[in-house]
Short mmCIF file of C-alpha atoms in Angstrom, two decimals:
data_model
loop_
_atom_site.label_atom_id
_atom_site.label_comp_id
_atom_site.label_asym_id
_atom_site.label_seq_id
_atom_site.Cartn_x
_atom_site.Cartn_y
_atom_site.Cartn_z
CA MET A 14 53.96 16.98 18.28
CA LEU A 15 50.17 16.49 18.02
CA ASN A 16 48.86 13.42 19.79
CA LEU A 17 45.14 13.26 19.00
CA LYS A 18 45.04 9.49 18.46
CA VAL A 19 42.54 10.04 15.69
CA GLY A 20 43.66 6.87 13.98
CA ASP A 21 42.86 4.75 17.03
CA GLU A 22 39.38 6.24 17.28
CA TYR A 23 38.88 5.62 13.57
CA HIS A 24 39.69 1.92 14.01
CA ALA A 25 37.27 1.76 16.93
CA LEU A 26 34.52 3.14 14.69
CA MET A 27 35.34 0.58 12.01
CA ASN A 28 35.05 -2.19 14.59
CA ARG A 29 31.69 -0.88 15.79
CA LEU A 30 30.40 -0.83 12.23
CA SER A 31 31.50 -4.43 11.77
CA GLN A 32 29.76 -5.46 14.99
CA ILE A 33 26.46 -3.97 13.82
CA ASP A 34 26.42 -6.50 10.98
CA GLU A 35 26.70 -9.33 13.50
CA GLU A 36 23.98 -8.12 15.86
CA ARG A 37 20.34 -9.12 15.43
CA LEU A 38 18.78 -5.66 15.47
CA THR A 39 15.46 -4.26 14.38
CA ALA A 40 15.58 -1.80 11.51
CA THR A 41 14.92 1.07 13.95
CA ASP A 42 17.81 0.08 16.23
CA PHE A 43 20.03 -0.50 13.21
CA TYR A 44 19.44 3.05 12.00
CA ALA A 45 19.89 4.49 15.50
CA LYS A 46 23.32 2.90 15.85
CA LEU A 47 24.35 3.97 12.37
CA ASN A 48 23.34 7.55 13.05
CA GLU A 49 25.22 7.51 16.35
CA ILE A 50 28.38 6.35 14.56
CA ARG A 51 27.77 8.89 11.83
CA PHE A 52 27.70 11.69 14.41
CA GLU A 53 30.97 10.53 15.96
CA LEU A 54 32.42 10.18 12.47
CA ASN A 55 31.72 13.84 11.75
CA LEU A 56 33.29 14.95 15.04
CA LEU A 57 36.34 12.83 14.36
CA LYS A 58 36.73 14.22 10.86
CA ALA A 59 36.50 17.79 12.18
CA ARG A 60 39.26 17.06 14.70
CA SER A 61 41.37 15.49 11.99
CA ASP A 62 40.94 18.55 9.76
CA ARG A 63 41.94 20.87 12.60
CA CYS A 64 44.96 18.72 13.34
CA GLU A 65 46.09 18.85 9.74
CA GLU A 66 45.55 22.62 9.53
CA SER A 67 47.46 23.27 12.76
CA SER A 68 50.34 21.16 11.53
CA ARG A 69 50.65 23.20 8.34
CA GLU A 70 50.55 26.51 10.23
CA SER A 71 53.08 25.52 12.89
CA GLY A 72 55.35 23.58 10.63
CA CYS A 73 55.20 20.69 13.08
CA GLY A 74 55.13 17.13 11.85
CA PHE A 75 52.86 14.39 13.06
CA HIS A 76 52.94 10.64 13.05
CA VAL A 77 51.17 8.70 10.32
CA GLY A 78 48.06 7.25 11.94
CA GLU A 79 47.44 10.25 14.18
CA VAL A 80 45.19 11.73 11.46
CA VAL A 81 42.83 10.05 9.05
CA SER A 82 43.89 10.41 5.44
CA PHE A 83 41.54 11.17 2.55
CA ASP A 84 41.64 7.54 1.43
CA THR A 85 40.86 6.39 4.97
CA TRP A 86 37.84 8.67 5.16
CA ARG A 87 36.65 7.34 1.82
CA ALA A 88 36.95 3.81 3.14
CA LEU A 89 34.99 4.71 6.25
CA GLU A 90 32.33 6.53 4.23
CA GLN A 91 32.04 3.50 1.93
CA ARG A 92 31.66 1.20 4.92
CA TYR A 93 28.96 3.48 6.31
CA ALA A 94 27.17 3.56 2.94
CA GLU A 95 27.24 -0.24 2.71
CA ASN A 96 25.78 -0.57 6.19
CA ALA A 97 23.16 2.07 5.45
CA LYS A 98 22.17 0.18 2.29
CA HIS A 99 21.96 -3.02 4.31
CA ALA A 100 19.75 -1.23 6.85
CA ASP A 101 17.52 0.14 4.08
CA GLU A 102 17.06 -3.31 2.57
CA LEU A 103 16.46 -4.93 5.94
CA GLU A 104 13.89 -2.29 6.81
CA THR A 105 12.14 -2.79 3.47
CA LYS A 106 11.92 -6.55 3.99
CA ILE A 107 10.57 -6.08 7.51
CA TYR A 108 7.89 -3.60 6.44
CA SER A 109 7.03 -5.80 3.44
CA ASN A 110 6.00 -8.58 5.84
CA ILE A 111 2.49 -8.37 7.30
CA ASN A 112 3.70 -10.37 10.33
CA SER A 113 5.81 -7.35 11.34
CA TYR A 114 2.73 -5.18 11.88
CA ASP A 115 0.80 -4.35 15.01
CA PHE A 116 -1.60 -1.93 13.35
CA LYS A 117 -3.03 -0.52 16.57
CA ALA A 118 0.34 -0.05 18.26
CA MET A 119 1.73 1.51 15.07
CA ASN A 120 -1.28 3.85 14.94
CA ILE A 121 -2.18 2.85 11.39
CA LYS A 122 -5.80 3.79 10.72
CA ILE A 123 -8.02 1.94 8.24
CA ARG A 124 -10.91 3.62 6.46
CA ALA A 125 -13.37 1.91 4.11
CA LYS A 126 -14.39 3.96 1.08
CA VAL A 127 -16.55 3.76 -2.03
CA ASP A 128 -14.17 4.81 -4.78
CA PHE A 129 -16.94 4.91 -7.37
CA LEU A 130 -20.12 3.20 -8.48
CA ASP A 131 -21.71 2.95 -11.90
CA LEU A 132 -25.49 3.28 -11.72
CA TYR A 133 -27.90 2.20 -14.45
CA PHE A 134 -31.14 4.19 -14.61
CA GLU A 135 -34.05 4.93 -16.92
CA THR A 136 -36.15 8.09 -17.34
CA THR A 137 -39.65 8.89 -18.53
CA LYS A 138 -38.87 12.17 -20.33
CA PRO A 139 -37.28 12.07 -23.78
CA SER A 140 -33.66 13.19 -23.40
CA THR A 141 -30.10 12.40 -24.40
CA ARG A 142 -27.07 11.67 -22.27
CA HIS A 143 -25.70 15.05 -23.35
CA ASP A 144 -28.82 16.73 -21.94
CA ILE A 145 -28.39 14.92 -18.64
CA LYS A 146 -24.66 15.60 -18.47
CA LYS A 147 -25.12 19.31 -19.16
CA PHE A 148 -27.89 19.63 -16.57
CA LEU A 149 -25.86 17.85 -13.87
CA THR A 150 -22.82 20.02 -14.55
CA GLU A 151 -24.91 23.18 -14.20
CA LYS A 152 -26.55 21.97 -10.98
CA THR A 153 -23.53 20.43 -9.22
CA GLY A 154 -20.48 22.02 -10.82
CA ILE A 155 -19.15 18.49 -11.37
CA ARG A 156 -18.68 16.86 -14.76
CA HIS A 157 -20.05 13.33 -14.87
CA TYR A 158 -19.30 10.37 -17.10
CA ILE A 159 -22.58 9.16 -18.61
CA LYS A 160 -23.11 6.62 -21.37
CA ASP A 161 -26.11 5.12 -23.15
CA SER A 162 -27.03 1.61 -22.05
CA LEU A 163 -30.00 -0.60 -23.02
CA ASN A 164 -33.15 1.48 -22.43
CA GLY A 165 -31.42 4.04 -20.24
CA TYR A 166 -28.05 5.33 -19.12
CA VAL A 167 -25.12 4.55 -16.85
CA ILE A 168 -23.65 7.31 -14.68
CA ARG A 169 -20.38 7.06 -12.74
CA LEU A 170 -20.45 8.60 -9.27
CA HIS A 171 -17.19 9.09 -7.34
CA ASP A 172 -16.64 9.15 -3.58
CA MET A 173 -20.24 8.51 -2.59
CA ASN A 174 -19.62 7.53 1.03
CA LEU A 175 -22.92 8.83 2.40
CA LEU A 176 -26.37 7.74 1.30
CA LYS A 177 -27.56 11.29 1.88
CA LEU A 178 -24.96 12.64 -0.55
CA LEU A 179 -25.79 9.97 -3.10
CA LYS A 180 -29.53 10.68 -2.92
CA GLU A 181 -28.92 14.41 -3.30
CA ARG A 182 -27.01 13.76 -6.51
CA LEU A 183 -29.69 11.42 -7.83
CA ARG A 184 -32.40 13.94 -7.02
CA CYS A 185 -31.11 15.98 -9.95
CA LEU A 186 -32.19 13.15 -12.24
CA ASP A 187 -35.82 13.63 -11.19
CA HIS A 188 -35.79 16.53 -13.64
CA PHE A 189 -35.80 13.90 -16.39
CA GLY A 190 -38.39 11.66 -14.73
CA LEU A 191 -36.06 9.20 -13.02
CA LEU A 192 -37.57 5.71 -12.66
CA HIS A 193 -36.30 4.78 -9.21
CA GLN A 194 -37.21 1.12 -9.59
CA SER A 195 -34.92 0.90 -12.63
CA MET A 196 -31.76 1.82 -10.73
CA LYS A 197 -29.13 -0.91 -10.54
CA ILE A 198 -25.46 -0.83 -9.60
CA VAL A 199 -23.55 -2.28 -12.57
CA GLU A 200 -19.99 -1.61 -11.40
CA LEU A 201 -18.60 -0.95 -7.95
CA GLU A 202 -15.12 -0.16 -6.68
CA VAL A 203 -14.54 -0.35 -2.94
CA ALA A 204 -11.32 0.55 -1.17
CA LEU A 205 -9.46 0.25 2.11
CA ASP A 206 -7.23 3.23 2.92
CA PHE A 207 -4.34 2.74 5.36
CA TYR A 208 -3.38 6.07 6.93
CA GLY A 209 -0.32 6.75 9.08
CA TYR A 210 1.86 4.08 7.47
CA LYS A 211 5.60 4.45 8.08
CA HIS A 212 6.93 2.69 5.00
CA LEU A 213 5.83 1.96 1.44
CA GLY A 214 6.55 -1.69 2.15
CA LEU A 215 2.99 -1.91 3.52
CA ALA A 216 1.76 -2.14 -0.09
CA THR A 217 3.92 -5.23 -0.59
CA ALA A 218 2.77 -6.68 2.74
CA LEU A 219 -0.87 -6.32 1.69
CA LEU A 220 -0.16 -8.00 -1.65
CA LYS A 221 1.55 -10.95 0.02
CA SER A 222 -1.27 -11.37 2.53
CA LEU A 223 -4.38 -10.59 0.44
CA ARG A 224 -6.76 -13.54 0.27
CA LEU A 225 -7.43 -14.30 -3.39
CA PRO A 226 -9.47 -16.91 -5.25
CA SER A 227 -7.53 -19.65 -7.00
CA THR A 228 -8.61 -18.17 -10.34
CA ALA A 229 -6.70 -14.90 -9.80
CA ASN A 230 -4.14 -14.26 -12.52
CA ASN A 231 -2.37 -11.53 -14.48
CA LEU A 232 -0.38 -10.40 -11.45
CA ARG A 233 1.64 -7.40 -12.54
CA VAL A 234 2.98 -3.93 -11.83
CA PHE A 235 2.04 -1.07 -14.11
CA LYS A 236 2.42 2.67 -14.44
CA THR A 237 1.18 4.66 -17.43
CA GLN A 238 2.16 2.47 -20.36
CA THR A 239 -0.60 0.13 -21.53
CA GLY A 240 -0.25 -3.10 -23.46
CA VAL A 241 3.04 -4.00 -21.74
CA PHE A 242 2.97 -6.80 -19.16
CA VAL A 243 5.46 -6.41 -16.29
CA PRO A 244 5.30 -9.29 -13.79
CA ILE A 245 5.52 -8.55 -10.09
CA PRO A 246 9.18 -8.81 -9.03
CA VAL A 247 10.05 -11.71 -6.74
CA ASN A 248 12.52 -9.58 -4.76
CA PRO A 249 10.85 -7.20 -2.25
CA ILE A 250 13.67 -4.67 -2.73
CA VAL A 251 13.02 -4.50 -6.48
CA LEU A 252 9.25 -4.17 -5.98
CA HIS A 253 9.81 -1.41 -3.42
CA ARG A 254 11.87 0.56 -5.95
CA LYS A 255 9.07 0.27 -8.50
CA LEU A 256 6.44 1.36 -5.99
CA LYS A 257 8.58 4.40 -5.10
CA ASP A 258 8.76 5.15 -8.82
CA GLY A 259 4.96 5.31 -9.02
CA PHE A 260 4.14 1.77 -10.13
CA ASN A 261 0.86 0.12 -9.08
CA ILE A 262 0.06 -3.52 -8.35
CA GLY A 263 -2.73 -5.14 -10.36
CA ILE A 264 -4.37 -8.56 -10.07
CA ASN A 265 -6.58 -9.82 -12.91
CA HIS A 266 -7.23 -7.79 -16.04
CA ARG A 267 -8.84 -4.42 -15.27
CA LEU A 268 -11.85 -5.42 -17.39
CA ALA A 269 -12.30 -8.75 -15.58
CA ASP A 270 -15.39 -9.35 -13.44
CA GLU A 271 -13.18 -8.93 -10.36
CA TYR A 272 -10.02 -6.85 -10.22
CA TRP A 273 -7.68 -5.92 -7.35
CA HIS A 274 -5.43 -2.87 -7.23
CA ILE A 275 -2.86 -1.83 -4.59
CA TYR A 276 -0.94 1.44 -4.68
CA GLN A 277 0.17 4.54 -2.80
CA LYS A 278 -2.50 7.21 -3.19
CA GLN A 279 -0.97 10.68 -3.40
CA THR A 280 -3.52 12.47 -5.62
CA ASP A 281 -7.30 12.85 -5.72
CA GLN A 282 -9.51 11.61 -8.58
CA ASN A 283 -8.67 14.74 -10.59
CA GLY A 284 -4.92 14.24 -10.23
CA THR A 285 -4.51 17.07 -7.71
CA PRO A 286 -1.69 16.31 -5.23
CA LEU A 287 -2.85 15.51 -1.71
CA LYS A 288 -1.23 16.86 1.44
CA GLU A 289 1.38 14.42 2.71
CA SER A 290 -0.77 13.85 5.81
CA GLU A 291 -3.50 12.55 3.48
CA TRP A 292 -1.30 10.05 1.65
CA ARG A 293 -2.31 6.46 2.18
CA ILE A 294 -1.77 2.93 0.96
CA ARG A 295 -4.92 1.89 -0.85
CA ALA A 296 -6.20 -1.62 -1.56
CA GLU A 297 -9.12 -1.66 -4.00
CA LYS A 298 -11.48 -4.25 -5.37
CA ASN A 299 -13.46 -3.58 -8.53
CA ILE A 300 -16.56 -5.68 -9.20
CA LYS A 301 -18.48 -5.79 -12.47
CA LYS A 302 -22.12 -6.49 -13.28
CA PRO A 303 -21.94 -10.32 -13.66
CA VAL A 304 -20.81 -10.65 -10.03
CA LEU A 305 -22.97 -7.83 -8.67
CA SER A 306 -26.15 -9.19 -10.24
CA ARG A 307 -25.66 -12.45 -8.33
CA MET A 308 -25.74 -10.41 -5.11
CA ASN A 309 -28.93 -8.50 -6.05
CA ASN A 310 -27.57 -5.26 -7.48
CA SER A 311 -30.73 -3.18 -7.05
CA PHE A 312 -29.94 0.28 -5.72
CA SER A 313 -32.23 -0.37 -2.75
CA ASN A 314 -29.81 -3.15 -1.72
CA ILE A 315 -26.72 -0.91 -1.72
CA ARG A 316 -25.83 -1.40 1.94
CA GLN A 317 -25.78 -5.19 1.70
CA LEU A 318 -23.96 -4.95 -1.62
CA LEU A 319 -21.18 -2.96 0.03
CA LEU A 320 -20.86 -5.43 2.91
CA GLU A 321 -20.57 -8.34 0.47
CA SER A 322 -18.11 -6.53 -1.81
CA PHE A 323 -15.69 -5.74 1.00
CA LYS A 324 -15.45 -9.45 1.80
CA GLY A 325 -13.07 -9.54 -1.17
CA LEU A 326 -10.59 -7.46 0.85
CA ARG A 327 -9.49 -9.82 3.61
CA PHE A 328 -5.95 -10.68 4.66
CA THR A 329 -3.87 -13.61 5.85
CA HIS A 330 -0.54 -14.02 7.62
CA LEU A 331 2.07 -16.65 8.38
CA LYS A 332 1.23 -18.96 11.27
CA ALA A 333 3.23 -18.43 14.46
CA GLU A 334 4.39 -22.06 14.36
CA ALA A 335 5.63 -21.87 10.76
CA SER A 336 9.06 -23.41 10.16
CA SER A 337 12.16 -21.22 10.13
CA HIS A 338 12.58 -22.05 6.45
CA GLN A 339 9.07 -20.83 5.64
CA VAL A 340 9.64 -17.67 7.71
CA CYS A 341 12.76 -16.98 5.66
CA VAL A 342 10.96 -17.61 2.36
CA TYR A 343 8.04 -15.38 3.36
CA MET A 344 10.42 -12.57 4.32
CA ASN A 345 12.59 -12.69 1.21
CA LYS A 346 10.25 -13.68 -1.62
CA ILE A 347 7.23 -11.92 -3.11
CA ASP A 348 4.30 -14.26 -3.71
CA VAL A 349 0.53 -14.26 -3.27
CA TYR A 350 0.64 -16.39 -0.15
CA GLY A 351 -3.04 -15.77 0.52
CA MET A 352 -4.22 -17.32 -2.76
CA GLU A 353 -6.61 -20.21 -2.26
CA LYS A 354 -5.63 -23.74 -3.27
CA GLU A 355 -7.74 -26.72 -4.14
CA ALA A 356 -9.61 -27.71 -0.97
CA TYR A 357 -7.82 -30.34 1.14
CA LEU A 358 -8.09 -31.96 4.58
CA ASP A 359 -5.53 -30.70 7.11
CA SER A 360 -4.04 -32.69 9.98
CA GLN A 361 -7.16 -31.99 12.10
CA ARG A 362 -9.38 -33.30 9.29
CA ASN A 363 -10.71 -29.83 8.52
CA TRP A 364 -11.20 -28.66 4.95
CA ARG A 365 -8.83 -25.84 4.04
CA LYS A 366 -8.08 -23.74 0.98
CA LEU A 367 -5.07 -21.81 2.30
CA ALA A 368 -1.52 -23.17 2.30
CA PRO A 369 -0.62 -25.14 5.47
CA ASP A 370 1.55 -22.34 6.94
CA ILE A 371 -0.98 -19.57 6.19
CA GLU A 372 -4.03 -18.54 8.21
CA MET A 373 -6.47 -15.63 8.30
CA ASN A 374 -5.11 -12.49 9.98
CA ALA A 375 -7.69 -12.10 12.75
CA GLU A 376 -6.39 -8.80 14.14
CA LEU A 377 -6.15 -7.02 10.79
CA ASN A 378 -9.45 -8.42 9.51
CA ARG A 379 -11.18 -7.28 12.70
CA MET A 380 -10.01 -3.73 11.99
CA VAL A 381 -11.14 -4.04 8.37
CA VAL A 382 -14.61 -5.24 9.42
CA ASN A 383 -14.92 -2.34 11.87
CA ALA A 384 -14.00 0.11 9.11
CA VAL A 385 -16.53 -1.46 6.73
CA CYS A 386 -19.27 -1.41 9.37
CA ASN A 387 -18.59 2.27 10.01
CA LEU A 388 -19.06 2.94 6.30
CA ALA A 389 -22.19 0.77 6.17
CA LYS A 390 -23.76 2.91 8.91
CA ASN A 391 -23.84 5.74 6.38
CA PHE A 392 -26.18 3.61 4.25
CA LYS A 393 -28.30 1.97 6.95
CA HIS A 394 -31.50 3.90 6.13
CA TYR A 395 -31.69 2.41 2.65
CA SER A 396 -31.41 -1.33 2.77
#
């Protein structure tokens, strides 16, 4: 008679799975233990299959409980699936919480970029926007968006992260008698790219921690369909599913003077897929003319304009001394915790605009400032 004691080992695995639920493990440790049990599960099943096959060939019987039946395996697989789902959801909540991040230790790199800028300019030679567009395409091989505006034109320039590159492109406009003193930046979109992220939950973490003015509204997720408002889910698991499905996060209407946008960037501006190593979580801020003009939007002031614009991409986090209740709420509920409130005096008689349990994220903001300063160096000769 076969005496493999498979049933006893099966019950031991079931007990270990139950114990995982009771242990306070990180998501990484949770997965490690699950995978360890999964490996033993496969070995056990192989032994059970051999036992059953040998019994049929030899005609020998075996005791019930010495092999794992089909129903038993299904029960074990279901238990494993439930624990795996629990681990997935726990991991998502952890990575959706900015307090879980040590960006340097996790080797997450931050790069500041100019996504695009719209430049107003005037010329001395009679011409049309079609003339200018055709000439630029012939000279650069790049098709540009140009529109008529007031006494001149507005041209959109993408990925201008070097003043040298920007000036080379503008030099083409000298063919039409470019009036350099007329150049003004009338729309600007700046971005922070987070490379080397381990989980899409970082997009949620940035949303929850982004410092926003009290006037921010129209918080939503969107994909391709326009005219349909979809509010940001309160549950981080639901938001994560939408982000995986290609949804973006938007704050304020896209035509508002200020607009924020958070998403996973997997394609370039032309829609061409990027290499997986080039994927990143991107946080953007778009600024229109009414705000830019208050900063002095002359092209000659571009470096200072960039420095001021990136101030709209700063982040907060939960205070270390926050109550256990607030820690639980922050972990399990999506909200814009970094949104400013009406100014009030805190317990130290200091004026504050952030909620009592929220403060600026010094470590992350230091990395952001360094990234912005590195970008600004590329424009330091024209300020």
